[in-house]
Amino acid sequence: MTDDHSRYRDHVATLRQRYDNALEQCRLDAVVLAAGQPHGIFLDDQHLPFKPNPHLLQWGPLREHPGSVLIVRAGEVPRLLVYTPTDFWHEIPPVPDEFAVGELQVEAVSNAGDIAAAVRQIAGQCAGAIAFIGETTPATDTCGINRINPDDLLAVLNEFRTVKTDWEIDNLRAASHMGVKGHLAAREAFRGGGTEYEIQLAFRTACNATDDEMPYPAIVALNEHAATLHYQRLDRERRPNLSLLIDAGHAVNGYASDITRTHSDDAEFGALIEAMHELQRDLCTAALPGVNYRELHHAAHLAIAALLGEAGLITVAPEDAVEAGISRTFFPHGLGHFLGLQVHDVGALYTRREPGSTVPEGEDKYLRLTRTLEAGNVLTIEPGIYFIESLLNDLRGKPAAGMIDWARVDALRPFGGIRIEDNLCITGDGHENLTRRAFSALDTEMSA
Ligand code: GLY
Ligand code: MN
Ligand code: MN
């Protein structure tokens, strides 16, 4: 057992309190968290990579045991039934160390019918006051439980997940640290003239991760490909490397990092990247407890419009550019999102807690976080500027087209775009920048 098991113990103690509270609020005696099953491929006998139910994963890193369940009853030690079938086709991994700490009652069960029977027995004892949380397919046996993924319970549990425990923050910090190792290797590969495929390989090799172990497919975009926000092709073609936008992270015990850096050796575009770093750092500085994230998103638009002016891309004042929608042509996505077991983590829309407030729509429809920040929140700050063909074409037909220096746009278009993305943990009186902290520790150029 390593030192951090005390953090894990505290984490489980916190989860038990939270679940007791949630069960009481929802008038339940118990909840069953089902890991789920890998998805089969149409007309094939293969399966897609298994992604476990994050509500179960929060109790410990059970990433490789489909068919398992955790039974949580108010006031009792939760019971984890780990499905360990006899299988001569696949290696069944051992139960992870965390579960040997004794915070959960753990049983390895080789027969799926025994797991179903155990759940049925509990369901019978709870006489309807039991819920099932997990993915359901026509093949799913919910073992007599008919409250499946109830909205009220999910809302309470999602809300709890927005405040990370110390063990969760340790994992997120470690995920940032490993992700930054990958980013430094990717930067070297870019400078060495690597293709997109080779750059992602450098990233994954430095992180020691398979594709399936990454929290999301790496976005590795050279040159004009950076204008596609979630570019996924991983080109093998070797071309002059004008710029690289890499958005890639690592996961530790299921907790993700989500980091973007943009690089270029071109003096002019390099200066724009540096200016974006400064803008992004200012936004990070403003991410404090009590700050409304929607307002930070609007502040980002004004700052980006100011930068577009400084770069000679627009010819009007920042306020006018935002008013005319031009900042959204160059920065069409949200400023960021919560981060945790899911890259776009749950509970991020204020509406869940504030009846009467509205979900983002219209010009803010891609904003994934609208809450007032509080200690324990972990989130991203990821402003950008992109030269997106379709959005620029839309703008050309509008009166606001006169506010753009199109020759300047054409000059920068081959570089695709810039995004700088850090992961922040909000503390009681400020925040910890998990990403820049890792760059400071690992990057000998200190160019974070
Ligand atoms: N990597 C996806 C995102 O930044 O939200
Ligand atoms: Mn992100
Ligand atoms: Mn990202």
XYZ file of C-alpha atoms and ligand atoms in Angstrom:
455
model
C 0.000 0.000 0.000
C 1.329 3.424 -0.887
C 0.859 6.629 1.128
C -1.974 7.833 -1.046
C -4.267 5.120 0.259
C -5.167 7.399 3.150
C -6.451 9.870 0.536
C -8.401 7.037 -1.081
C -9.881 6.053 2.294
C -10.993 9.646 2.873
C -12.408 9.723 -0.637
C -14.549 6.634 -0.008
C -15.680 8.043 3.347
C -16.810 11.211 1.541
C -18.606 9.192 -1.135
C -20.411 7.174 1.516
C -21.650 10.371 3.179
C -22.714 11.774 -0.175
C -24.575 8.613 -1.153
C -26.323 8.397 2.233
C -27.424 11.980 1.702
C -28.519 11.315 -1.911
C -30.497 8.196 -0.933
C -32.280 10.109 1.793
C -33.124 12.992 -0.550
C -34.531 10.566 -3.118
C -36.286 8.325 -0.572
C -34.271 5.264 -1.484
C -32.756 2.487 0.602
C -30.153 1.426 -1.942
C -28.650 2.008 -5.353
C -26.953 -0.441 -7.686
C -24.185 0.966 -9.887
C -23.603 -1.285 -12.897
C -20.273 -1.150 -14.743
C -21.905 -1.952 -18.086
C -20.764 -4.062 -21.020
C -18.545 -3.420 -24.048
C -20.534 -2.519 -27.156
C -20.555 -5.132 -29.900
C -19.777 -4.230 -33.491
C -22.521 -4.751 -36.087
C -22.341 -8.178 -37.765
C -19.070 -8.920 -36.016
C -17.826 -10.772 -32.968
C -15.564 -7.936 -31.848
C -16.354 -5.186 -29.344
C -15.567 -1.512 -28.991
C -13.248 -0.589 -26.103
C -15.044 -0.884 -22.765
C -15.878 2.431 -21.044
C -17.245 1.807 -17.547
C -20.067 3.687 -15.868
C -18.322 6.766 -14.375
C -20.522 6.684 -11.261
C -19.057 3.270 -10.439
C -15.548 4.331 -11.483
C -15.653 7.115 -8.905
C -15.484 4.470 -6.156
C -12.166 3.158 -7.461
C -10.338 2.341 -10.697
C -12.379 -0.645 -11.870
C -11.743 0.080 -15.551
C -11.416 -3.452 -16.917
C -14.238 -5.460 -15.340
C -17.466 -5.238 -17.331
C -20.421 -6.929 -15.677
C -19.401 -5.794 -12.170
C -21.750 -3.969 -9.796
C -21.488 -1.893 -6.651
C -24.387 -2.023 -4.208
C -24.674 1.000 -1.925
C -27.113 0.779 1.000
C -27.617 3.666 3.371
C -25.296 3.405 6.370
C -23.624 0.147 5.250
C -20.208 -0.700 3.816
C -20.794 -0.749 0.030
C -20.535 -4.165 -1.585
C -18.503 -4.487 -4.791
C -19.100 -7.598 -6.883
C -16.247 -7.822 -9.386
C -17.039 -10.018 -12.347
C -14.074 -12.304 -12.973
C -15.239 -14.959 -15.435
C -13.158 -17.939 -16.419
C -12.142 -17.016 -19.958
C -9.472 -18.655 -22.091
C -9.833 -15.996 -24.815
C -9.004 -12.996 -22.635
C -6.838 -12.180 -19.659
C -9.012 -11.155 -16.709
C -7.088 -8.460 -14.823
C -6.639 -8.693 -11.050
C -8.815 -6.542 -8.798
C -6.958 -3.184 -8.453
C -4.987 -2.532 -5.248
C -7.239 0.268 -4.058
C -9.960 -2.259 -3.366
C -7.725 -4.221 -0.990
C -7.698 -1.247 1.395
C -10.850 -2.535 3.035
C -13.154 0.433 2.480
C -15.519 -1.667 0.385
C -16.674 -5.221 0.821
C -15.137 -6.764 -2.297
C -16.051 -10.152 -3.755
C -14.668 -11.608 -6.978
C -17.536 -13.488 -8.652
C -16.933 -15.764 -11.634
C -20.578 -16.489 -12.435
C -22.683 -13.613 -13.819
C -25.834 -15.363 -12.528
C -24.519 -15.070 -8.964
C -24.160 -11.291 -9.379
C -27.721 -11.039 -10.703
C -29.000 -13.198 -7.820
C -27.269 -10.979 -5.251
C -28.822 -7.851 -6.777
C -32.253 -9.500 -6.940
C -32.012 -10.388 -3.274
C -31.224 -6.786 -2.283
C -33.976 -5.501 -4.582
C -36.431 -7.826 -2.849
C -35.384 -6.541 0.557
C -35.765 -2.891 -0.515
C -39.332 -3.328 -1.799
C -39.083 -0.767 -4.603
C -36.910 1.773 -2.748
C -33.897 0.902 -4.880
C -32.485 2.450 -8.056
C -30.270 1.155 -10.855
C -27.650 3.431 -12.403
C -25.975 2.232 -15.542
C -26.354 1.848 -19.251
C -29.291 -0.298 -20.304
C -29.624 -2.197 -23.564
C -32.269 -4.741 -24.569
C -29.949 -7.365 -23.059
C -29.562 -5.636 -19.675
C -31.051 -7.444 -16.690
C -31.920 -4.838 -14.071
C -32.755 -7.658 -11.667
C -36.255 -6.562 -10.748
C -35.315 -2.908 -10.183
C -37.652 -0.568 -12.023
C -36.267 2.835 -11.032
C -33.658 3.020 -13.780
C -31.358 6.070 -13.901
C -33.884 8.272 -12.083
C -33.401 11.963 -12.876
C -33.597 13.092 -9.260
C -30.856 10.736 -8.060
C -28.601 11.420 -11.046
C -28.967 15.170 -10.527
C -27.871 14.863 -6.883
C -24.951 12.528 -7.674
C -23.805 14.685 -10.602
C -23.914 17.734 -8.373
C -21.665 15.958 -5.848
C -19.199 15.074 -8.589
C -18.586 18.765 -9.309
C -16.599 19.068 -6.065
C -13.552 16.835 -6.277
C -12.066 15.092 -3.247
C -8.327 15.270 -2.516
C -7.835 11.789 -4.012
C -9.570 12.884 -7.188
C -7.427 16.010 -7.379
C -4.298 13.864 -6.911
C -5.386 11.810 -9.916
C -6.150 14.894 -11.993
C -2.782 16.409 -11.047
C -1.010 13.195 -12.072
C -2.988 13.111 -15.329
C -1.829 16.660 -16.115
C 1.762 15.755 -15.270
C 1.740 12.781 -17.650
C -0.143 14.744 -20.297
C 2.518 17.452 -20.223
C 5.228 14.804 -20.716
C 3.355 13.806 -23.835
C 3.082 17.419 -24.986
C 6.822 17.986 -24.648
C 7.550 14.870 -26.716
C 4.990 15.990 -29.302
C 6.655 19.409 -29.549
C 9.981 17.718 -30.291
C 8.382 15.533 -32.946
C 6.803 18.602 -34.554
C 10.138 20.411 -34.622
C 11.741 17.332 -36.152
C 9.293 17.519 -39.053
C 7.058 14.637 -37.895
C 3.720 13.890 -39.489
C 0.493 14.117 -37.477
C 0.584 10.358 -37.004
C 4.184 10.460 -35.777
C 3.454 13.350 -33.419
C 0.551 11.513 -31.741
C 2.773 8.440 -31.506
C 5.417 10.558 -29.720
C 2.702 11.817 -27.359
C 1.406 8.337 -26.559
C 4.888 6.845 -26.193
C 5.835 9.525 -23.649
C 2.583 8.843 -21.764
C 3.027 5.080 -22.082
C -0.614 4.860 -23.168
C -2.544 2.924 -25.773
C -5.122 4.787 -27.800
C -7.909 3.220 -25.722
C -6.326 4.383 -22.473
C -6.421 8.028 -23.490
C -9.353 10.062 -22.210
C -10.226 11.192 -25.763
C -8.678 10.753 -29.203
C -5.699 13.097 -29.567
C -6.314 16.099 -31.812
C -3.043 16.550 -33.701
C -3.493 19.188 -36.372
C -0.726 20.531 -38.573
C -1.107 23.781 -40.483
C -4.617 24.495 -41.812
C -5.982 21.329 -40.141
C -5.975 23.295 -36.864
C -9.048 25.123 -38.185
C -11.084 21.949 -37.570
C -11.810 22.052 -33.853
C -11.804 18.293 -33.229
C -9.619 17.300 -36.214
C -9.141 13.508 -36.116
C -7.460 12.306 -39.328
C -3.817 11.814 -38.160
C -2.364 12.421 -41.601
C 0.669 10.338 -42.588
C 1.728 12.830 -45.271
C 4.987 14.689 -44.638
C 4.611 18.408 -45.387
C 6.340 21.593 -44.234
C 5.294 22.023 -40.599
C 4.125 25.633 -40.277
C 2.173 25.140 -37.069
C 0.926 22.442 -34.710
C -2.208 22.490 -32.593
C -2.205 19.490 -30.262
C -5.112 18.853 -27.897
C -4.357 15.668 -25.980
C -4.474 14.358 -22.437
C -3.801 11.395 -20.234
C -5.959 9.594 -17.667
C -5.023 8.356 -14.194
C -7.486 6.049 -12.457
C -10.037 7.281 -14.990
C -9.459 11.012 -14.256
C -8.546 13.016 -17.335
C -6.309 15.844 -18.354
C -7.336 17.890 -21.388
C -4.462 20.057 -22.568
C -3.905 22.076 -25.735
C -0.781 23.781 -26.967
C -0.026 25.472 -30.278
C 3.479 25.762 -31.709
C 5.045 27.519 -34.674
C 8.521 28.613 -35.677
C 7.063 31.425 -37.790
C 7.908 34.731 -36.098
C 4.585 36.432 -36.777
C 2.305 33.495 -35.971
C 4.567 32.653 -33.032
C 3.958 36.161 -31.648
C 0.202 35.604 -31.970
C 0.548 32.339 -30.046
C 2.476 34.150 -27.305
C -0.243 36.806 -27.149
C -2.841 34.045 -26.786
C -0.828 32.569 -23.919
C -0.918 35.939 -22.182
C -4.668 36.310 -22.779
C -5.257 32.765 -21.528
C -3.144 33.343 -18.408
C -5.203 36.476 -17.636
C -8.411 34.450 -17.911
C -6.930 31.781 -15.632
C -6.010 34.475 -13.111
C -9.650 35.530 -13.038
C -10.929 31.974 -12.383
C -11.622 32.255 -8.662
C -14.258 30.975 -6.274
C -17.408 33.067 -6.612
C -16.768 33.965 -10.255
C -19.505 33.133 -12.725
C -18.029 31.130 -15.601
C -20.511 32.510 -18.124
C -19.147 35.977 -17.389
C -15.609 34.684 -17.855
C -16.671 33.331 -21.240
C -17.960 36.773 -22.202
C -14.739 38.384 -20.936
C -12.851 35.942 -23.191
C -14.801 37.186 -26.210
C -13.852 40.773 -25.493
C -10.191 39.859 -24.957
C -10.123 37.780 -28.154
C -11.703 40.626 -30.103
C -9.020 42.952 -28.753
C -6.332 40.494 -29.858
C -7.915 40.213 -33.323
C -7.612 43.993 -33.538
C -3.962 43.989 -32.412
C -3.207 41.303 -34.990
C -4.761 43.461 -37.711
C -7.477 40.929 -38.476
C -10.368 43.244 -37.640
C -10.721 46.965 -37.947
C -13.269 47.784 -35.212
C -13.289 48.132 -31.420
C -13.594 44.910 -29.373
C -17.109 45.735 -28.103
C -18.318 46.335 -31.659
C -16.725 43.106 -32.868
C -18.446 41.096 -30.136
C -21.749 42.856 -30.769
C -21.511 42.079 -34.486
C -20.742 38.393 -33.768
C -17.266 38.539 -35.278
C -15.524 37.151 -32.215
C -17.708 34.055 -32.640
C -16.502 33.555 -36.188
C -12.931 33.261 -34.879
C -13.805 31.638 -31.506
C -16.952 29.563 -31.968
C -16.680 27.202 -28.986
C -17.126 27.670 -25.249
C -14.339 28.847 -22.967
C -14.237 25.482 -21.198
C -15.966 22.812 -19.166
C -15.732 20.778 -15.996
C -13.152 17.990 -16.062
C -13.048 14.719 -14.153
C -13.983 11.132 -14.916
C -15.523 12.528 -18.068
C -13.632 15.023 -20.212
C -16.745 17.165 -20.372
C -17.693 16.347 -16.817
C -21.184 16.308 -15.348
C -23.054 18.949 -13.374
C -21.638 21.897 -15.310
C -24.878 23.620 -16.221
C -26.158 25.930 -13.537
C -29.719 25.121 -14.493
C -29.519 21.858 -12.592
C -29.347 23.792 -9.344
C -30.976 27.089 -10.209
C -34.537 26.659 -11.384
C -35.335 29.539 -13.702
C -31.855 29.947 -15.167
C -31.516 28.926 -18.792
C -29.333 26.450 -20.612
C -26.848 28.053 -23.018
C -28.439 28.713 -26.371
C -28.094 31.022 -29.345
C -24.642 32.506 -29.450
C -23.554 30.600 -26.320
C -24.964 27.251 -27.353
C -21.578 25.513 -27.198
C -20.765 26.762 -23.693
C -20.453 23.683 -21.472
C -20.105 25.397 -18.082
C -22.350 28.132 -16.740
C -21.929 27.893 -12.982
C -20.448 30.065 -10.293
C -17.088 28.519 -9.432
C -16.456 26.993 -6.021
C -13.608 25.218 -4.226
C -13.094 21.692 -5.543
C -14.288 22.425 -9.076
C -11.857 21.288 -11.770
C -12.283 22.877 -15.178
C -10.585 23.965 -18.358
C -9.817 27.421 -19.727
C -9.311 27.141 -23.475
C -9.595 30.296 -25.562
C -8.665 30.185 -29.229
C -8.626 31.878 -32.608
C -9.287 29.840 -35.755
C -9.539 30.467 -39.491
C -12.539 28.238 -40.223
C -13.492 28.221 -43.899
C -17.237 27.710 -43.437
C -17.617 30.384 -40.736
C -15.514 32.885 -42.696
C -17.646 32.207 -45.776
C -20.804 32.853 -43.729
C -19.352 36.153 -42.574
C -18.402 37.264 -46.084
C -22.056 37.561 -46.990
C -22.929 39.787 -44.041
C -22.536 43.536 -43.409
C -19.962 42.753 -40.708
C -17.635 41.536 -43.499
C -16.528 45.158 -43.802
C -14.992 44.953 -40.317
C -12.465 42.319 -41.433
C -9.077 42.734 -43.077
C -9.470 39.817 -45.491
C -5.914 40.011 -46.838
C -4.663 39.532 -43.288
C -7.036 36.586 -42.808
C -5.696 35.010 -46.004
C -2.108 35.502 -44.816
C -2.747 33.637 -41.550
C -5.161 31.015 -42.886
C -2.398 28.452 -43.660
C -1.618 28.274 -39.916
C -5.142 27.020 -39.143
C -5.637 28.289 -35.639
C -4.505 28.590 -32.048
C -5.881 27.079 -28.845
C -4.263 27.178 -25.415
C -5.944 24.964 -22.825
C -5.094 24.493 -19.155
C -6.758 22.511 -16.369
C -7.501 24.404 -13.153
C -8.567 23.282 -9.721
C -10.465 25.977 -7.800
C -9.332 26.293 -4.185
C -10.800 28.166 -1.213
C -9.027 31.386 -2.143
C -7.803 30.974 -5.713
C -6.869 28.080 -7.949
C -4.100 25.660 -8.809
C -3.193 25.531 -12.476
C -2.505 21.809 -12.845
C -1.185 22.208 -16.378
C 1.195 25.130 -15.968
C 2.450 23.607 -12.737
C 3.418 20.470 -14.689
C 5.030 22.493 -17.491
C 7.066 24.428 -14.897
C 8.291 21.158 -13.418
C 9.037 19.379 -16.701
C 9.757 21.893 -19.453
C 13.395 22.897 -19.470
C 12.561 25.679 -21.958
C 10.019 27.033 -19.444
C 7.929 28.184 -22.381
C 4.659 27.108 -20.813
N -10.452 18.011 -26.022
C -11.786 18.436 -26.121
C -12.001 19.713 -25.446
O -11.075 20.479 -25.290
O -13.053 20.007 -24.960
Mn -11.401 20.970 -23.206
Mn -9.069 19.856 -25.259
